[in-house]
CSV table of C-alpha atoms in Angstrom, one decimal:
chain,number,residue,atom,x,y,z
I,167,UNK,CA,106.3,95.6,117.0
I,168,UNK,CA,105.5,95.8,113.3
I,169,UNK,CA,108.9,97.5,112.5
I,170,UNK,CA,111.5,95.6,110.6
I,171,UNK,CA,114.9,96.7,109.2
I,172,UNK,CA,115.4,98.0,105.4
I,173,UNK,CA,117.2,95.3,104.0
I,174,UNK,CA,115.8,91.8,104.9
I,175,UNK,CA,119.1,90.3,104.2
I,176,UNK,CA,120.3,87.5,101.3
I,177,UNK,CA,119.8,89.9,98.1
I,178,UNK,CA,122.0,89.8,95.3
I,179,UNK,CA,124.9,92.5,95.3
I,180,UNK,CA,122.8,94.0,92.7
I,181,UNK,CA,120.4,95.2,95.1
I,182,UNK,CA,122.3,98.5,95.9
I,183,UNK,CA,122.8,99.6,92.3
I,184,UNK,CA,119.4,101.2,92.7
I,185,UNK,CA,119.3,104.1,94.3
I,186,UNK,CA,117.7,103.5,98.0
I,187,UNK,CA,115.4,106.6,98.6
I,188,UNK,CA,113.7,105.9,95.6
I,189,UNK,CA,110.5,104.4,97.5
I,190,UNK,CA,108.7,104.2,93.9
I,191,UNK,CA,111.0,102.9,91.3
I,192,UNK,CA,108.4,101.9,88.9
I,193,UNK,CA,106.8,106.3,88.9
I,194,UNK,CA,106.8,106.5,85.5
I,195,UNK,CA,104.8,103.3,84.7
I,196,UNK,CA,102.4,103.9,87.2
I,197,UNK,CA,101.8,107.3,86.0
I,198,UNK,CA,100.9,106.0,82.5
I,199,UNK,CA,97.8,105.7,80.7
I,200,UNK,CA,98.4,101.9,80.0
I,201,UNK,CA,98.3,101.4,84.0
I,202,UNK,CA,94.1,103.1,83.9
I,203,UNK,CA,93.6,100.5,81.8
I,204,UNK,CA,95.3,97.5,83.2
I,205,UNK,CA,93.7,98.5,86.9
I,206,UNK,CA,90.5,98.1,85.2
I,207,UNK,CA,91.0,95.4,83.6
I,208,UNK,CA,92.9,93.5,86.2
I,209,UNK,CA,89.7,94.5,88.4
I,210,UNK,CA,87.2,93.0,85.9
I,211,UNK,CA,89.6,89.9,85.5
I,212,UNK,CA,90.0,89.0,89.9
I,213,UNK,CA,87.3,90.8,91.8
I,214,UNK,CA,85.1,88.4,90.7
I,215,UNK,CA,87.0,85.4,92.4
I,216,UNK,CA,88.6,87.7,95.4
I,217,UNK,CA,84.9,88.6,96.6
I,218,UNK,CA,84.6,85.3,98.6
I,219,UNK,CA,88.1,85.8,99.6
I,220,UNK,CA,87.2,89.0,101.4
I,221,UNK,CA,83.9,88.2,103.1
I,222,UNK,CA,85.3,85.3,105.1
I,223,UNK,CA,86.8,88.3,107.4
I,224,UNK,CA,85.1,89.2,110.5
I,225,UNK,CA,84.1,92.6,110.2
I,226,UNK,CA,82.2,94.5,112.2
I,227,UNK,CA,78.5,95.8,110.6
I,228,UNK,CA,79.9,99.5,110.0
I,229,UNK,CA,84.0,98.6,108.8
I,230,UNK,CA,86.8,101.4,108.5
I,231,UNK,CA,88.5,99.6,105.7
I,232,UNK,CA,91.9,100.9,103.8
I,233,UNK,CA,93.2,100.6,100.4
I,234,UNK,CA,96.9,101.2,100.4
I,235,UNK,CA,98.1,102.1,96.8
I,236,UNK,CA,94.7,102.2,95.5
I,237,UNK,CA,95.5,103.9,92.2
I,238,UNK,CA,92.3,104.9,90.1
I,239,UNK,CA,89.9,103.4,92.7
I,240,UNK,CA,88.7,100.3,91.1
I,241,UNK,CA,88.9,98.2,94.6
I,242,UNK,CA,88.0,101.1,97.1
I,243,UNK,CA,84.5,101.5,95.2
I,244,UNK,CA,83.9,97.4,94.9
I,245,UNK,CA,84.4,97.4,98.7
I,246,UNK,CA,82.5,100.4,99.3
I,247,UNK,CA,79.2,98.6,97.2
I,248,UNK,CA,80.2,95.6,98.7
I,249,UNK,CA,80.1,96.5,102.5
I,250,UNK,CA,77.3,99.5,102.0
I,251,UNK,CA,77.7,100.8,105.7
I,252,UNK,CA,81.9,100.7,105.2
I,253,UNK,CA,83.8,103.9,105.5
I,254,UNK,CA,86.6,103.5,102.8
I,255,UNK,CA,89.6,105.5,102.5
I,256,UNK,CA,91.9,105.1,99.3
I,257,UNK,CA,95.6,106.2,99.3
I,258,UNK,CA,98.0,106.4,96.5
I,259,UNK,CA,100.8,108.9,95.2
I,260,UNK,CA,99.6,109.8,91.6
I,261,UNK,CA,97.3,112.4,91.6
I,262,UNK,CA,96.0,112.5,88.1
I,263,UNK,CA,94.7,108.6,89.2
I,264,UNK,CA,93.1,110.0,92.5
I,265,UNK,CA,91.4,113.2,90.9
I,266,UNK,CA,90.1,110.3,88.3
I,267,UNK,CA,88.8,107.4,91.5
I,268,UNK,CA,87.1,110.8,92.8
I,269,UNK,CA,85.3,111.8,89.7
I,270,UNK,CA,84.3,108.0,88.7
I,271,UNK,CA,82.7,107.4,92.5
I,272,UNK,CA,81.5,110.6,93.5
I,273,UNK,CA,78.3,109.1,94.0
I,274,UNK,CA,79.8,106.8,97.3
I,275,UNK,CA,81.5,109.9,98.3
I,276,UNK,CA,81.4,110.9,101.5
I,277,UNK,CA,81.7,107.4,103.1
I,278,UNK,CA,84.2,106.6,100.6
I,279,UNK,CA,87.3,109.2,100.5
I,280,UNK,CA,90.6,109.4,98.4
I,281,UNK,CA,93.5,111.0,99.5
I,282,UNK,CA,97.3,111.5,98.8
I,283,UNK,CA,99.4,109.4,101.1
I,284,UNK,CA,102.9,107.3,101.1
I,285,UNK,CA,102.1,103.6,102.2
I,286,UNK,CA,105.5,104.0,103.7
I,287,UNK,CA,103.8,106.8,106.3
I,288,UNK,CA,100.4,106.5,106.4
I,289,UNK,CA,98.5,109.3,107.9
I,290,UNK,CA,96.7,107.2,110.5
I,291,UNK,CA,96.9,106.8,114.1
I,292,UNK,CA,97.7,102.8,115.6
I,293,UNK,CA,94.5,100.5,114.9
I,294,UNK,CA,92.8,102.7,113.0
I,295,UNK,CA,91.4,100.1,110.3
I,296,UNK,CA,89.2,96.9,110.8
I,297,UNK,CA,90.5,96.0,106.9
I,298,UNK,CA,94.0,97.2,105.0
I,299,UNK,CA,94.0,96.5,101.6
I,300,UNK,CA,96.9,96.2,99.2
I,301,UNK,CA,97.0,95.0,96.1
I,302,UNK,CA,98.9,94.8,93.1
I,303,UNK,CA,101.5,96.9,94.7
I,304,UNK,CA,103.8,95.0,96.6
I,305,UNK,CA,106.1,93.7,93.8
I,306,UNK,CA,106.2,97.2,92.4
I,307,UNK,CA,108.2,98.8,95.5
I,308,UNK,CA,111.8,98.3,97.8
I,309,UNK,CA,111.4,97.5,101.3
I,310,UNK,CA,108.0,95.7,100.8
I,311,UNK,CA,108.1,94.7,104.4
I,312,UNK,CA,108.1,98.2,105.9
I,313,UNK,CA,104.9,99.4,104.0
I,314,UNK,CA,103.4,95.6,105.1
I,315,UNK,CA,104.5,96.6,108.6
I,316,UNK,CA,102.8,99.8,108.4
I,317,UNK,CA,99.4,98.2,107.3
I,318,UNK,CA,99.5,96.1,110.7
I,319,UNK,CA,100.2,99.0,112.7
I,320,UNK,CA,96.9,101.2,111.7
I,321,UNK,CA,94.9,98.0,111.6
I,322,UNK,CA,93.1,97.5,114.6
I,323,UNK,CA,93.4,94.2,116.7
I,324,UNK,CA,91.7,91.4,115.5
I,325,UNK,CA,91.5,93.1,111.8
I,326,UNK,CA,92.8,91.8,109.1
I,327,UNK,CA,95.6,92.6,105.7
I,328,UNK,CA,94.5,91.4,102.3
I,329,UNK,CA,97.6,91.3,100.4
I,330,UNK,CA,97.5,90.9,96.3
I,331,UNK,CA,101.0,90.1,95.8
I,332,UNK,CA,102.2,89.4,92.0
I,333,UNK,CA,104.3,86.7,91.1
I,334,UNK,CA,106.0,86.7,87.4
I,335,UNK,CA,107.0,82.7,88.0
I,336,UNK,CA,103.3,82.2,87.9
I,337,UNK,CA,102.6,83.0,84.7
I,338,UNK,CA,102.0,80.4,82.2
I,339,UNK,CA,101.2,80.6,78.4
I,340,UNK,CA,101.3,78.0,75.2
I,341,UNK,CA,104.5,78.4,73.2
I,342,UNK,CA,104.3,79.5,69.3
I,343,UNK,CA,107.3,81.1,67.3
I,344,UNK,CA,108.2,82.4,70.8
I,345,UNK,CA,108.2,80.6,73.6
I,346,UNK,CA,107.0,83.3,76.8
I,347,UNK,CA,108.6,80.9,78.9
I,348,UNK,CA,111.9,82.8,77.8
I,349,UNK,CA,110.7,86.1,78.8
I,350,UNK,CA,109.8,85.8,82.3
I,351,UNK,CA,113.0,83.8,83.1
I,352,UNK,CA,114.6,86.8,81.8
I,353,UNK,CA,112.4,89.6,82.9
I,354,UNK,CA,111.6,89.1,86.1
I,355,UNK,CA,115.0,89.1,87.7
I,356,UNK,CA,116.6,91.5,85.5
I,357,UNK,CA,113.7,93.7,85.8
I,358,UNK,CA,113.7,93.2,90.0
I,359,UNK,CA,117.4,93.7,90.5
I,360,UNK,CA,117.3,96.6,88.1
I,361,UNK,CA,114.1,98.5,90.3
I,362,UNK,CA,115.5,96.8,93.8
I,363,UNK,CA,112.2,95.4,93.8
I,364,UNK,CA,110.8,91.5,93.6
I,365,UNK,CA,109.0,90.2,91.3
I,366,UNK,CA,108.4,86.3,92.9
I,367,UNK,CA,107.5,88.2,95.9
I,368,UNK,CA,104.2,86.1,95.8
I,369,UNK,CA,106.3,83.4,97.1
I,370,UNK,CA,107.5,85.7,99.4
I,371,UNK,CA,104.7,86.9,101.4
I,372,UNK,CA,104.5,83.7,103.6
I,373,UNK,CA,108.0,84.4,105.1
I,374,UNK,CA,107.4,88.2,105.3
I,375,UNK,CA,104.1,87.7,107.3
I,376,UNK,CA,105.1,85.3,109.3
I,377,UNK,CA,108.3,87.0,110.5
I,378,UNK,CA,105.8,89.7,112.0
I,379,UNK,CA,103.5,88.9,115.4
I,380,UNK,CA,100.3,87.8,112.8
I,381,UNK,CA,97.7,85.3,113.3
I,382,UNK,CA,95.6,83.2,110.5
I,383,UNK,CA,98.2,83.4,107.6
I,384,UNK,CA,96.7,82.2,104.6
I,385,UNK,CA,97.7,81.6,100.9
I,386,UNK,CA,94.6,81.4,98.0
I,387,UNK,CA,94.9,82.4,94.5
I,388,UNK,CA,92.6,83.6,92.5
I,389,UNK,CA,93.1,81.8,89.0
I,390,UNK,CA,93.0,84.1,85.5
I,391,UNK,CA,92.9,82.1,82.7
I,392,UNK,CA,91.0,81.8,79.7
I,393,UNK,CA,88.6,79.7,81.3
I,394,UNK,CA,87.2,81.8,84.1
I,395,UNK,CA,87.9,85.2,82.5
I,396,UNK,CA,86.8,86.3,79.2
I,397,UNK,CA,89.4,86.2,77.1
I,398,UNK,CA,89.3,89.8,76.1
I,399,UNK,CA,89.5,90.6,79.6
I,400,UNK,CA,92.8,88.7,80.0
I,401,UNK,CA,94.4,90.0,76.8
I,402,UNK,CA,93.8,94.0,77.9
I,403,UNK,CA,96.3,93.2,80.8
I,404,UNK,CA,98.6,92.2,78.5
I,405,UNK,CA,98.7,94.8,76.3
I,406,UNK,CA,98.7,97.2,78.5
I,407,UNK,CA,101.6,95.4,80.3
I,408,UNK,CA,103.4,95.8,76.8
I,409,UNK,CA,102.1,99.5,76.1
I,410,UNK,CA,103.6,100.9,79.7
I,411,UNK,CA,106.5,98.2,80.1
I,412,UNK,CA,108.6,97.7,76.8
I,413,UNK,CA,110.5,100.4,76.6
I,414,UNK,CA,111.6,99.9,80.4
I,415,UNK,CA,112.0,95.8,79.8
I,416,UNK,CA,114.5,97.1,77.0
I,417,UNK,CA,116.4,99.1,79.3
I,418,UNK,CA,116.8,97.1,82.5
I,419,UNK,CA,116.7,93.0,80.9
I,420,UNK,CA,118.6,91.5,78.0
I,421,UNK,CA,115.4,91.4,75.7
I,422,UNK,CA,114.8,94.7,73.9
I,423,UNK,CA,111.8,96.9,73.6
I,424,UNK,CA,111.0,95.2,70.3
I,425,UNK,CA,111.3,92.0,71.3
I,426,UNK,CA,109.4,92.7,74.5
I,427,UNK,CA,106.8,93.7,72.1
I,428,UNK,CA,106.8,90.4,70.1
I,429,UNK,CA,106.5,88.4,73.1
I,430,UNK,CA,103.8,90.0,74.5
I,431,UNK,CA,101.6,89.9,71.3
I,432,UNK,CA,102.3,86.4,71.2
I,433,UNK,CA,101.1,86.1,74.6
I,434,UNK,CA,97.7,87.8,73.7
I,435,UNK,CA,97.7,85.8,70.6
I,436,UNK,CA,97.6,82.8,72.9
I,437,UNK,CA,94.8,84.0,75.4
I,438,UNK,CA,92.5,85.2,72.5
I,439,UNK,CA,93.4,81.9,70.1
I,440,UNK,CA,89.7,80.4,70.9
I,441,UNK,CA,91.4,76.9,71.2
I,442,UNK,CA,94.2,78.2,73.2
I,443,UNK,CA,94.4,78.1,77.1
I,444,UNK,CA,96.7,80.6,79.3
I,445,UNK,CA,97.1,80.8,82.8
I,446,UNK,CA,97.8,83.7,85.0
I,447,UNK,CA,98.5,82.4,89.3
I,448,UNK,CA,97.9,85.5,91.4
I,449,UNK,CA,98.4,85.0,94.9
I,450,UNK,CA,96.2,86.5,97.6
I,451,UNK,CA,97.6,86.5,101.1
I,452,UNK,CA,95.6,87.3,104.2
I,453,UNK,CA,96.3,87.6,107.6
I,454,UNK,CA,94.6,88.7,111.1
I,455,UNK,CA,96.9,90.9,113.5
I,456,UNK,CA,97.0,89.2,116.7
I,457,UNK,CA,94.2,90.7,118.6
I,458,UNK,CA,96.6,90.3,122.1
I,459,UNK,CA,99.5,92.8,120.8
């Protein structure tokens, strides 16, 4: 039902440069020590906000909740605390970040549980999850709609996706000798067509979603900006954007490493510049599979 084809159509010719059976173009970034310390930064910066997001969903009194790329576990152990009788079952690829999620929450271990799995072939059988969680992962990978159509197929009827899908249009910061609004119009499709991966997929996740047999589609965003996050907070993602993303941004968009460099210390000039204001739009998308298929 869930199952759609591995090329939605419409992309630009550049699409097939990148190698197609690479599922995880963006390994090496992942991998890196910058990305511990964005994940927990990025966690500090939107659980806050996403909490209300997620207890709007109808879940039973003892939820079997999944988080699909969960990285070093920042998420799975919020939901864990925040649903104390949940079982909680984090996936990802990168072991060094799952041996880390299980040595940081050991103390929610059993009911909470890591393990090494694709989100493109999730060890699950049909319905197997009240809640699938994904987030920050969807703009990272090809095919984005295959691991989405895996998520609704373990997730039981009447559960629900909670989908954190970037968008590097949504970005917004004050200009100074640089002006970021250069960089992203450069980055993101550069960077996209050079990983077969898309970075407006925020925009995206309407279509995608409702292209499958869902119910309840929703679009919120949870707003990062120097306002609602400390600033400190904000400027962490930033630089750790730059530490694990320069030398890549050099190689796949017209802006090289050092320039990449200079924009992004601008940018966290901007958020920590106490009269300065920056805005970061991250789109959270929810949706219930139709408790009928």
């Amino acid at each position: 039902m869930y199952q759609l084809g591995l090329d939605s159509g419409g992309r630009d010719s550049r699409y097939n440069m990148h190698t197609m059976t690479d599922l995880n173009p963006q390994a090496k970034q992942m991998a890196d020590e910058s990305m511990v310390r964005n994940l927990e930064a990025q966690a500090r910066a939107i659980w806050p906000q996403e909490i209300a997001l997620i207890r709007r969903y109808a879940l039973p009194a003892e939820p079997r909740i999944l988080d699909a790329g969960c990285g070093t576990g920042e998420i799975s152990s919020r939901l864990a605390e925040l649903f104390p009788k949940a079982s909680v079952l984090g996936v990802d690829i990168i072991d060094a970040h799952l041996e880390l999620a299980r040595s940081r929450y050991a103390r929610l271990a059993p009911r909470l549980r890591f393990e090494h799995q694709s989100i493109f072939e999730l060890d699950a059988q049909d319905r197997s999850f009240d809640l699938a969680v994904s987030r920050h992962v969807v703009h990272s990978i090809p095919h984005p709609e295959r691991v989405i159509a895996e998520l609704a197929r373990v997730t039981r009827r009447g559960g629900y996706l909670h989908l954190l899908a970037e968008d590097y249009g949504m970005l917004h910061f004050q200009p100074g000798v640089l002006d970021p609004r250069e960089f992203w119009h450069q980055v993101a499709p550069n960077f996209g067509a050079g990983t077969a991966t898309d970075l407006f997929i925020g925009r995206n996740m309407f279509s995608i979603l409702a292209a499958m047999n869902l119910e309840q589609i929703a679009v919120d965003y949870v707003v990062v900006d120097t306002l609602r996050v400390p600033r400190e907070t904000f400027a962490a993602i930033i630089e750790a954007w730059r530490d694990g993303y320069a030398e890549s941004i050099g190689e796949l968009t017209p802006i090289t490493r050092e320039a990449a460099v200079a924009y992004f210390d601008q940018m966290t000039a901007n958020i920590r510049d106490p009269r300065g204001y920056a805005v970061w739009m991250v789109p959270v998308i929810s949706a219930r599979v139709n408790p009928r298929d």
